[in-house]
mmCIF file of C-alpha atoms and ligand atoms in Angstrom:
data_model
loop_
_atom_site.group_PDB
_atom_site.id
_atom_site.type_symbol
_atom_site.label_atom_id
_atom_site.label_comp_id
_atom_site.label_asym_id
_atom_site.label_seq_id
_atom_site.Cartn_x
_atom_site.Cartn_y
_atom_site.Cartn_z
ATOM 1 C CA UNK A 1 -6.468 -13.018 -19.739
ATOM 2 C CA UNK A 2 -5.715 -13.898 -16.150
ATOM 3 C CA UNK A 3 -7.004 -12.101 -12.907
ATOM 4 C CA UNK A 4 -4.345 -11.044 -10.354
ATOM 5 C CA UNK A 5 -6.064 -12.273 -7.625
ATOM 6 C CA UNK A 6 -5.393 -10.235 -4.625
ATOM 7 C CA UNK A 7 -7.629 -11.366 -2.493
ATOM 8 C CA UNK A 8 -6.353 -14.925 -3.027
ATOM 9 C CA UNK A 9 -2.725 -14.294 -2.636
ATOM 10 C CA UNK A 10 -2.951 -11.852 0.010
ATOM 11 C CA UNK A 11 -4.994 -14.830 1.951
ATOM 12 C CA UNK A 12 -2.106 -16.867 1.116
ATOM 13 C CA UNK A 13 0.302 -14.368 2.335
ATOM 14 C CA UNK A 14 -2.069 -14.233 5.712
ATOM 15 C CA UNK A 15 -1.535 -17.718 6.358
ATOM 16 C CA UNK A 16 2.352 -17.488 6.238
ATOM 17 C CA UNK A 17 2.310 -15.268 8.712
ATOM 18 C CA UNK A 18 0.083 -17.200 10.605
ATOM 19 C CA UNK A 19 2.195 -19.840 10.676
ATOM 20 C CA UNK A 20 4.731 -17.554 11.487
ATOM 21 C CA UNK A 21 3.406 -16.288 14.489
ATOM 22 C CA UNK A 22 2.326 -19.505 15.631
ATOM 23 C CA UNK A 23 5.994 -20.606 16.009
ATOM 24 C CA UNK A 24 6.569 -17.420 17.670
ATOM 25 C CA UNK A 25 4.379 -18.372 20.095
ATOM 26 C CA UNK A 26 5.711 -21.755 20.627
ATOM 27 C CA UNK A 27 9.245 -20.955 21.062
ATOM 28 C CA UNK A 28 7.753 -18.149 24.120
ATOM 29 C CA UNK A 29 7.903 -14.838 21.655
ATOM 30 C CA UNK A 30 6.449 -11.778 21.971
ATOM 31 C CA UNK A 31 4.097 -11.630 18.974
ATOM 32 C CA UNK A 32 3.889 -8.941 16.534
ATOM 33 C CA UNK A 33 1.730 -5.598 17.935
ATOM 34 C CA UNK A 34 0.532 -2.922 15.619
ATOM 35 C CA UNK A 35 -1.185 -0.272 17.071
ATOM 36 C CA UNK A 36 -3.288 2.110 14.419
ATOM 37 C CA UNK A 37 -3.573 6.100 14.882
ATOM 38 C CA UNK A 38 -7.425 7.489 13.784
ATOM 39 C CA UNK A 39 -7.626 11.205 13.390
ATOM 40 C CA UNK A 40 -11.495 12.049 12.694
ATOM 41 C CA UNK A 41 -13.915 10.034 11.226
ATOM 42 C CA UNK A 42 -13.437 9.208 7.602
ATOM 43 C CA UNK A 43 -15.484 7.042 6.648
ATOM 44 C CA UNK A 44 -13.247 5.496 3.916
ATOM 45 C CA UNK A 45 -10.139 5.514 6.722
ATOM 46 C CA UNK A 46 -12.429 4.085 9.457
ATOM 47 C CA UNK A 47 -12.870 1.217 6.590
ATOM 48 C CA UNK A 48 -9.256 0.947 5.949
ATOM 49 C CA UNK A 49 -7.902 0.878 9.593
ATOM 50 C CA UNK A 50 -10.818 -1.505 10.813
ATOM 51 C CA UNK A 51 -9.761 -3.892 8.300
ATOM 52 C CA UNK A 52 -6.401 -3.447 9.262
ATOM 53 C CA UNK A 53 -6.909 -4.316 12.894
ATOM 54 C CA UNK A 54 -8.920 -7.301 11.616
ATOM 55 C CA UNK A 55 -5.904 -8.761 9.507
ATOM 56 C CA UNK A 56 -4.127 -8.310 12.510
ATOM 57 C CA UNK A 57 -6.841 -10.573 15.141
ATOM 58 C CA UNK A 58 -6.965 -12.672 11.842
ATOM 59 C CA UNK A 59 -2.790 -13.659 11.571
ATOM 60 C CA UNK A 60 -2.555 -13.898 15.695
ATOM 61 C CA UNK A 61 -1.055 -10.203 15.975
ATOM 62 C CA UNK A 62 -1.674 -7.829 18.804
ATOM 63 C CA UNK A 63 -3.526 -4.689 17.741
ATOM 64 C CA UNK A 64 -4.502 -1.278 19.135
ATOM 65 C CA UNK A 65 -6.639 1.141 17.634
ATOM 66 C CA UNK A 66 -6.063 4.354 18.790
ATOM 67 C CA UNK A 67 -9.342 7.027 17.800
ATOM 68 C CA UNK A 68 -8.815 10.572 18.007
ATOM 69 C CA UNK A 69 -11.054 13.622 17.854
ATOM 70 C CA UNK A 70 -11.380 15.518 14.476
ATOM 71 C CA UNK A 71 -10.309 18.095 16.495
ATOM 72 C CA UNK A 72 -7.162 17.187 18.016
ATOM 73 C CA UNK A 73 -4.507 19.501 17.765
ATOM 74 C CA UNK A 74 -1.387 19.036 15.952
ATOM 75 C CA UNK A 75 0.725 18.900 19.693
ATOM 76 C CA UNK A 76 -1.374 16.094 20.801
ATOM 77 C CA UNK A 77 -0.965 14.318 17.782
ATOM 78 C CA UNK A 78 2.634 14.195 18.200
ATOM 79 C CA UNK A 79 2.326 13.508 21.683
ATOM 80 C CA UNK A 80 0.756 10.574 21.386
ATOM 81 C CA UNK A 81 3.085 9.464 18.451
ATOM 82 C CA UNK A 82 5.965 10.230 20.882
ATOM 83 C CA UNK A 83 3.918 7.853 23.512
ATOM 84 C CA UNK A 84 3.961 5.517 20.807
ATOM 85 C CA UNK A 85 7.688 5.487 19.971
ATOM 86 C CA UNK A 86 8.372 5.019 23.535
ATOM 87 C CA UNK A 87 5.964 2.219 24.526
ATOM 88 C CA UNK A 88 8.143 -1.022 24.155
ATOM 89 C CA UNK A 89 4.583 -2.823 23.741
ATOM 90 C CA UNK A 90 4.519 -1.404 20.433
ATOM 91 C CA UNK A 91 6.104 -2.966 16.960
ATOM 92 C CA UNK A 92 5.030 -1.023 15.018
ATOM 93 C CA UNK A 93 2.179 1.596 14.396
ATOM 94 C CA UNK A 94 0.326 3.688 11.475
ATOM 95 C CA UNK A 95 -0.849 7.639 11.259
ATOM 96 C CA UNK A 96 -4.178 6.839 8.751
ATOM 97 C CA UNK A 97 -4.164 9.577 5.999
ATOM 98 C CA UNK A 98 -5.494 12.096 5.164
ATOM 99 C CA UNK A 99 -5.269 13.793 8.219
ATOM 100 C CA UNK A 100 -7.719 16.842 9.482
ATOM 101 C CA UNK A 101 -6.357 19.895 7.540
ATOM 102 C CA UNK A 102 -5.239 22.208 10.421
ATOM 103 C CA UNK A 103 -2.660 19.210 11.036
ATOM 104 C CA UNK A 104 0.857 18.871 8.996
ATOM 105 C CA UNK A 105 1.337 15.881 7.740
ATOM 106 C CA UNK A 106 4.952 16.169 6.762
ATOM 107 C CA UNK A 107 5.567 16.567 10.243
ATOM 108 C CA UNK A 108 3.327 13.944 11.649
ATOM 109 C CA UNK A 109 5.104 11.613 9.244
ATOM 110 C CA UNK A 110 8.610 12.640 10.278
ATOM 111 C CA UNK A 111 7.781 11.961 13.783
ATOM 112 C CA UNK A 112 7.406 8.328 13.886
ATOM 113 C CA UNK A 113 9.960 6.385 14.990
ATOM 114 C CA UNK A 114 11.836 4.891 11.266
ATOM 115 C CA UNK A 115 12.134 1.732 13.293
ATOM 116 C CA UNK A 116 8.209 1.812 13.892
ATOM 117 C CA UNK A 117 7.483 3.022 10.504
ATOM 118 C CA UNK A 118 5.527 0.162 9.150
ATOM 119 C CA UNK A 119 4.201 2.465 6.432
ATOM 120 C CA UNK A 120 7.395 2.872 5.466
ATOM 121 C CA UNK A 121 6.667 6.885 4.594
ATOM 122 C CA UNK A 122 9.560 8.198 7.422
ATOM 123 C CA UNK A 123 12.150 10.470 5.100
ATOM 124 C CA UNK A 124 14.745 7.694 6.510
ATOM 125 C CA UNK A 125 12.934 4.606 4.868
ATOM 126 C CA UNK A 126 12.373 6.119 1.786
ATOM 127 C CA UNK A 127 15.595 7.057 1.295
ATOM 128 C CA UNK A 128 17.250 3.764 2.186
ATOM 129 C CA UNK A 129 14.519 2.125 -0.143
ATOM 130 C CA UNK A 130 16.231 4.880 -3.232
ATOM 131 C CA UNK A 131 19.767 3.369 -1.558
ATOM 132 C CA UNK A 132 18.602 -0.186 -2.423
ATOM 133 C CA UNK A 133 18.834 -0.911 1.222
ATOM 134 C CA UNK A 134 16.645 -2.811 3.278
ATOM 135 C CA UNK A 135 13.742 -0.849 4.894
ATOM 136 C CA UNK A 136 9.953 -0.926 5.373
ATOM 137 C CA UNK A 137 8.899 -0.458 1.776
ATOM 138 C CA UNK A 138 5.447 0.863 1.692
ATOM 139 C CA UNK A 139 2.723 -1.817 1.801
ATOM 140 C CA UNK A 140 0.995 -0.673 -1.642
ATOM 141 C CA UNK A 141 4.090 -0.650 -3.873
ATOM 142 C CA UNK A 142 5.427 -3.573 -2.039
ATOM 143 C CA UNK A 143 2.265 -5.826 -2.328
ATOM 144 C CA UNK A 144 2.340 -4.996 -6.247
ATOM 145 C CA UNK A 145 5.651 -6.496 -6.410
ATOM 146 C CA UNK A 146 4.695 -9.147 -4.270
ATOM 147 C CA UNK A 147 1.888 -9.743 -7.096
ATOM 148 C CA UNK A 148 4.005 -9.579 -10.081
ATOM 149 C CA UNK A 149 6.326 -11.750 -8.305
ATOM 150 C CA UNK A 150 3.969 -14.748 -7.273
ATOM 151 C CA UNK A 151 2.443 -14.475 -10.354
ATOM 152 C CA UNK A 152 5.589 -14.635 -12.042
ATOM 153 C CA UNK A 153 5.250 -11.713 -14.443
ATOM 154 C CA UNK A 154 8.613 -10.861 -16.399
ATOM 155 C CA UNK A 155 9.522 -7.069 -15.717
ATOM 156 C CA UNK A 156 13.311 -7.420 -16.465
ATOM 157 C CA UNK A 157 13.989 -5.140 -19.741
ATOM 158 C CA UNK A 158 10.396 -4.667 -19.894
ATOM 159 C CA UNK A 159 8.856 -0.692 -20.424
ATOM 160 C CA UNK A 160 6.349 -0.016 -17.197
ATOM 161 C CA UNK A 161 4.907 3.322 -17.404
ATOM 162 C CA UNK A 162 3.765 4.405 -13.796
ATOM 163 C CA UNK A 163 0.815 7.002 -13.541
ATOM 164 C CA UNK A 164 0.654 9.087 -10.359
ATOM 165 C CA UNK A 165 3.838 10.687 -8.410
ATOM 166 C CA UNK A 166 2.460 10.559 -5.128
ATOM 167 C CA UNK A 167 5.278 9.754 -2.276
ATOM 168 C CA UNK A 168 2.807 6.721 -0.846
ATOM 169 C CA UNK A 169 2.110 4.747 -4.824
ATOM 170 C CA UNK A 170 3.702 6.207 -8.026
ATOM 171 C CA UNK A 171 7.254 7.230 -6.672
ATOM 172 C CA UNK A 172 7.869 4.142 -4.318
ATOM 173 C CA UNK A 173 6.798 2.463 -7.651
ATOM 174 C CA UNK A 174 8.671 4.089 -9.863
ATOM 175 C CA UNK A 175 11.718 3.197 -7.806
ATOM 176 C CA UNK A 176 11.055 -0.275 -7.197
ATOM 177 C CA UNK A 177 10.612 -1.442 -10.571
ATOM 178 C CA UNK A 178 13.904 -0.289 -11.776
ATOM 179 C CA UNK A 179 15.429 -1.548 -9.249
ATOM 180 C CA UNK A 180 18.111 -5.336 -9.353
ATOM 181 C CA UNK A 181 15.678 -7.612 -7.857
ATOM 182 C CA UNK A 182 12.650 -10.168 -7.820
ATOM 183 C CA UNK A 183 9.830 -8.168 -10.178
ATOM 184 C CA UNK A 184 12.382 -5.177 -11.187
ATOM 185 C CA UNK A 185 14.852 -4.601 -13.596
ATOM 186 C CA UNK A 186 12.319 -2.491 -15.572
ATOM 187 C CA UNK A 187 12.558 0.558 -18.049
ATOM 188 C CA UNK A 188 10.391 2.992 -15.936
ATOM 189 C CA UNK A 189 8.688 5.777 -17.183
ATOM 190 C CA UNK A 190 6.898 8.083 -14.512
ATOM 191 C CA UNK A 191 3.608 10.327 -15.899
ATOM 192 C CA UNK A 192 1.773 12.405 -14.141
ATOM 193 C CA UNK A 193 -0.529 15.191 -14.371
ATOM 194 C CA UNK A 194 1.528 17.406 -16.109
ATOM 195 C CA UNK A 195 2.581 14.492 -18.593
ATOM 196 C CA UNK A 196 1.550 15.120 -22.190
ATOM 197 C CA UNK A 197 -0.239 13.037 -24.703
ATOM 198 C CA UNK A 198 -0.227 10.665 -21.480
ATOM 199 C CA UNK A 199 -1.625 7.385 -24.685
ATOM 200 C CA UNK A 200 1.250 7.262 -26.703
ATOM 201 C CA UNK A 201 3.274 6.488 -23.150
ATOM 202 C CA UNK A 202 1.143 3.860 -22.142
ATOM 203 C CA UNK A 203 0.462 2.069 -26.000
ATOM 204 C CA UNK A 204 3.983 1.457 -25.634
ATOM 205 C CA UNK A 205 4.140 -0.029 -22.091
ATOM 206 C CA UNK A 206 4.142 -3.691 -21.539
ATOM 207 C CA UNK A 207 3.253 -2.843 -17.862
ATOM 208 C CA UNK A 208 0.939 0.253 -16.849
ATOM 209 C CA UNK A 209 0.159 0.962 -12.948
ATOM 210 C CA UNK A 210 -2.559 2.866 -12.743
ATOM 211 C CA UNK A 211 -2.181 5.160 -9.927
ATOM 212 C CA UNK A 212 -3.929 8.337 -10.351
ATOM 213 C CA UNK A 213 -7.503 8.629 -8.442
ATOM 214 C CA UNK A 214 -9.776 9.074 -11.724
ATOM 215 C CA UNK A 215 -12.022 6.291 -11.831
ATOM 216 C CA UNK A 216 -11.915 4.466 -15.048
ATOM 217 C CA UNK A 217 -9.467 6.853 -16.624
ATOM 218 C CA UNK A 218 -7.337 3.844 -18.745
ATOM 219 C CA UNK A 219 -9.296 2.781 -21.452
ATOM 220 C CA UNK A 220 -8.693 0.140 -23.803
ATOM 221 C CA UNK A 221 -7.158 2.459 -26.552
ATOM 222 C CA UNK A 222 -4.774 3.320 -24.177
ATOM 223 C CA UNK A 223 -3.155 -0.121 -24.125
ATOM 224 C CA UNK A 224 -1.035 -2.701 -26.106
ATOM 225 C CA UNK A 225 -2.358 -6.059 -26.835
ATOM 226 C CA UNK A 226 -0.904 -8.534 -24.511
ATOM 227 C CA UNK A 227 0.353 -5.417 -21.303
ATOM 228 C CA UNK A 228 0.133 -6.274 -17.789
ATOM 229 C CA UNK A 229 -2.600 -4.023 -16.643
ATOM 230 C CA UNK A 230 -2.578 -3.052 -12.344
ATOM 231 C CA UNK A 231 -5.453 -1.157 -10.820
ATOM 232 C CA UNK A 232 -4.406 1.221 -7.867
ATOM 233 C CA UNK A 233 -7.548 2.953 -7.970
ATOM 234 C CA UNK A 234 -9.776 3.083 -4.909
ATOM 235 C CA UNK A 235 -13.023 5.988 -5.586
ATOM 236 C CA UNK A 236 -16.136 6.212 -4.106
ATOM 237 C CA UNK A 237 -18.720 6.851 -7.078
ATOM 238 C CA UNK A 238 -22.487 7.826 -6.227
ATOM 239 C CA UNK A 239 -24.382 4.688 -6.922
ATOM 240 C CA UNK A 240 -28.215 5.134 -6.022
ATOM 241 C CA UNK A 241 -28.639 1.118 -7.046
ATOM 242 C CA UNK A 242 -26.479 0.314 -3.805
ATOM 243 C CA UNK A 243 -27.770 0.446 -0.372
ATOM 244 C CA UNK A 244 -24.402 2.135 0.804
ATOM 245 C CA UNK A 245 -25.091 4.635 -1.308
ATOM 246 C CA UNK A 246 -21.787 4.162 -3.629
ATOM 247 C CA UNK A 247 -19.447 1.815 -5.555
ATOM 248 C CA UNK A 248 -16.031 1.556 -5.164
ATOM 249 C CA UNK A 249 -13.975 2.485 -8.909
ATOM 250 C CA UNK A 250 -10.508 1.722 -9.923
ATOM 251 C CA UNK A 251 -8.826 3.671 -12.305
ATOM 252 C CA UNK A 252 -8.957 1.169 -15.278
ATOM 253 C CA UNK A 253 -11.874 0.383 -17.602
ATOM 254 C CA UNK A 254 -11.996 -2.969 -16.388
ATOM 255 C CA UNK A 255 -14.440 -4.173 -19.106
ATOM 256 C CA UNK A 256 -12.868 -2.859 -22.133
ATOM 257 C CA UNK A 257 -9.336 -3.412 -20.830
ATOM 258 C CA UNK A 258 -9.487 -6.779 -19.641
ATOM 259 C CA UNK A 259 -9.998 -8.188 -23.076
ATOM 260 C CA UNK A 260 -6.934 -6.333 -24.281
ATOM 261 C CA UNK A 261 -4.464 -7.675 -21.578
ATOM 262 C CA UNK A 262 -2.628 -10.246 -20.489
ATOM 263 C CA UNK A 263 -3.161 -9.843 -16.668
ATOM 264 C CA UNK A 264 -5.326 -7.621 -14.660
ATOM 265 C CA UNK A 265 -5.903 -6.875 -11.226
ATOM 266 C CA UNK A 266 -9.797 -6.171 -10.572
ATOM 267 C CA UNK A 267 -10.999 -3.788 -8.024
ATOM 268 C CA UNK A 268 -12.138 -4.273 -5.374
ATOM 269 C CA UNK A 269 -9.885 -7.414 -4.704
ATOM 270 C CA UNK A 270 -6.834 -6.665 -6.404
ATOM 271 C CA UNK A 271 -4.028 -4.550 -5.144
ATOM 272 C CA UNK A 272 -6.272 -2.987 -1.646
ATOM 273 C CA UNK A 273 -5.983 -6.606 -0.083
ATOM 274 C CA UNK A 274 -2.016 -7.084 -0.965
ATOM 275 C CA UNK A 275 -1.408 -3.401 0.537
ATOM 276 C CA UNK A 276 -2.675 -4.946 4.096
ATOM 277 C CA UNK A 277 -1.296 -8.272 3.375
ATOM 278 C CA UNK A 278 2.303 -6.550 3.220
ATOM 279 C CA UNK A 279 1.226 -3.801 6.038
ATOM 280 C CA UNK A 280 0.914 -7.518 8.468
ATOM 281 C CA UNK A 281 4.552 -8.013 6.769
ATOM 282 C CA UNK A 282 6.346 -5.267 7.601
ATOM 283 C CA UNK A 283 4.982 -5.459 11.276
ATOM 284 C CA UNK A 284 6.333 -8.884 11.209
ATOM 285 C CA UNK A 285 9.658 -7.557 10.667
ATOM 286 C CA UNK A 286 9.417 -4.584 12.679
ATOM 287 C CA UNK A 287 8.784 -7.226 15.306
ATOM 288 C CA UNK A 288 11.610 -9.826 14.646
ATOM 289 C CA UNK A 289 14.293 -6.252 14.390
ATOM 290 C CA UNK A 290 13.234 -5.476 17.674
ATOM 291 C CA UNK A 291 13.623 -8.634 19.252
ATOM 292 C CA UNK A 292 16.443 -10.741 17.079
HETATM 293 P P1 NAD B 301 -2.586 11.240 -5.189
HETATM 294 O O1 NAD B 301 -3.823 12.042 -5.382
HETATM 295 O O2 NAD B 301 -1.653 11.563 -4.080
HETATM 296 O O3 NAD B 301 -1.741 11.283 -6.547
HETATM 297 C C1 NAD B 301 -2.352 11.180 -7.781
HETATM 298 C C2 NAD B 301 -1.284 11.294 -8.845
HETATM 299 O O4 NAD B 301 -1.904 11.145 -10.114
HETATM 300 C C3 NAD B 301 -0.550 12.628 -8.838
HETATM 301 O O5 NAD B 301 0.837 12.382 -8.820
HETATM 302 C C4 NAD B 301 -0.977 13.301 -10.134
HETATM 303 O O6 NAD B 301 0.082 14.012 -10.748
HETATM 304 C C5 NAD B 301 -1.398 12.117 -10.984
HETATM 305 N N1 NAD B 301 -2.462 12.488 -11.924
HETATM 306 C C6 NAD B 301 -3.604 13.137 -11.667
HETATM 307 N N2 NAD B 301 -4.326 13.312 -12.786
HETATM 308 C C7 NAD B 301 -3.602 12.762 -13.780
HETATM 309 C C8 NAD B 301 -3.810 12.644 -15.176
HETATM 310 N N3 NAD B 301 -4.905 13.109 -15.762
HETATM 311 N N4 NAD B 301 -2.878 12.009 -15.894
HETATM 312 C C9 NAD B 301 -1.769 11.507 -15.316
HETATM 313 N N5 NAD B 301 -1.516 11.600 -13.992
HETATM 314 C C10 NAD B 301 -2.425 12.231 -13.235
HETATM 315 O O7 NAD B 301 -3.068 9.740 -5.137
HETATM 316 P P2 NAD B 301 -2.496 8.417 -4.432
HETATM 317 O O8 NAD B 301 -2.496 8.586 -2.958
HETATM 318 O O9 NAD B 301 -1.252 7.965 -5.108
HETATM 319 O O10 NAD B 301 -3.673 7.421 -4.814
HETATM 320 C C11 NAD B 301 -4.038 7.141 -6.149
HETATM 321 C C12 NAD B 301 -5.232 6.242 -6.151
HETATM 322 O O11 NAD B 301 -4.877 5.008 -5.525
HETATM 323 C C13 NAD B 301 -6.435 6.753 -5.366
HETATM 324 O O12 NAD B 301 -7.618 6.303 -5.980
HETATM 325 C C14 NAD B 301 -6.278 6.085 -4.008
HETATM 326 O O13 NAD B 301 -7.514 5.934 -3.332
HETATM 327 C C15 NAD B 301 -5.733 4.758 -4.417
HETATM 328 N N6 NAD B 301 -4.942 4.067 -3.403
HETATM 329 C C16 NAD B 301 -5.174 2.745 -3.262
HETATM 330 C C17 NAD B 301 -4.440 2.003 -2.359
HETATM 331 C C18 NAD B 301 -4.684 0.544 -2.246
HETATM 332 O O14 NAD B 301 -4.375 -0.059 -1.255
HETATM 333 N N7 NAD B 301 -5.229 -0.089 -3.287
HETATM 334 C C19 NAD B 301 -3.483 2.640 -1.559
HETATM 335 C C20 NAD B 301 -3.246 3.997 -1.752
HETATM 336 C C21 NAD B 301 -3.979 4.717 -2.682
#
């Protein structure tokens, strides 16, 4: 069984960009600057976004973190996105979700700038990602294939059965892998909550990406000798053994399924460190676009 190291490649993919950015410099470029949008305080986003604007101090980028009031209304939300759009300064920049209920995300989302949209959620990118088109694919779909790519995994003509529909993991996914190109080609299947008998889908799969926010919901009777096995999951679960209070779950029985397959990602330190890897990526580009 092999580990797909995240943590490893995304460090690898780091020091690309790095070097990148370095030559930027040299040659008298403007260097990459993401700037981050806080709503609240979340103490799982306030992780996520902090190590975001780390990456970016870490690769040579400029970053802005940008921390808003639980109880900021809707209109200044989109004001400051507007600022945002308009502030040549700016690459690209991220909304952190979830947002504060009384807020719509849809339209929050919408309101970003496509060419900004280093999340890649903007209706525009996601279509031209469905069009086979170049776009800002969304950095936890695109850091899986970036995974199954270094590592050289064969997904042409291969069955990958997806769990989870959501627009940010299991769609994005879903389209991806049956794509023509580098880690595609696949037969996809797509489950979800409504799927039945969920099992016999993934006994058959010679891929499975978990993506469904149930901590250790694939277990090793759910998978075929041999399948590629990647962990999506990211759940706090009450631990009174840890001094933070909790430990962070994927969705795979990592015990029990590692000894069935052939690769696994672990969590933490599988797929959560590509997603910001490819997050630095897309700025990157955003970044080059706006200044060929
Ligand atoms: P979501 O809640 O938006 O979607 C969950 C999906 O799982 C839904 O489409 C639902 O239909 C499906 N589902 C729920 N129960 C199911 C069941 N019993 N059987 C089959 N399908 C079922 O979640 P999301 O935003 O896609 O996130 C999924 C998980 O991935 C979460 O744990 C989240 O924290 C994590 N995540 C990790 C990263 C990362 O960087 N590693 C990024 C995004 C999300």
């Amino acid at each position: 069984m092999i580990i797909l190291d995240g943590k490893q490649t995304s460090a690898k993919i780091k020091e690309e960009i790095e070097a990148q950015v370095s030559v930027m410099k040299q040659q008298n470029k403007r260097t990459p600057h993401l700037a981050a949008v806080l709503v609240g305080t979340n103490g799982a986003s306030m992780t996520y976004v902090g190590a975001k604007v780390k990456a970016c101090q870490l690769v040579g980028f400029e970053s802005t973190l940008i921390e808003l009031s639980a109880e900021t209304t809707e209109a200044q939300l989109l004001n400051k996105i507007e600022e945002l759009n308009n502030n040549p300064e700016i690459d690209g920049f991220i909304v952190q979700l979830p947002l504060p209920k009384h807020i719509d995300e849809q339209k929050v989302l919408m309101a970003v700038d496509p060419d900004k949209d280093v999340d890649g959620f903007h209706p525009m990118n996601v279509g031209r990602l469905t069009l086979d088109l170049p776009t800002f694919i969304s950095a936890t779909p695109y850091g899986i294939m970036e995974l199954l790519e270094r590592y050289e995994i064969p997904t042409s003509g291969k069955h990958v059965v997806v769990i989870g529909r959501s627009h940010i993991v299991g769609r994005p996914m879903s389209i991806l892998m049956s794509q023509k190109r580098a880690a595609g080609n696949a037969t996809v299947t797509i489950a979800h909550s409504r799927t039945t008998n969920l099992a016999a889908l993934t006994k058959e799969a010679d891929i499975i990406v978990a993506a469904l926010g149930i901590p250790e919901f694939l277990k090793a009777d759910m998978v075929k000798k041999g399948a590629v096995v990647i962990d999506v999951g990211i759940t706090r679960v009450p631990d009174a053994s840890k001094k933070r209070g909790y430990r962070i779950a994927g969705d795979v029985d990592f015990e029990s399924v590692a000894e069935k397959a052939s690769h696994i990602t672990p969590v933490p330190g599988g797929v959560g460190p590509m997603t910001i890897a490819m997050l630095l990526k897309n700025t990157l580009l955003a970044c080059e676009r706006r200044n060929p």
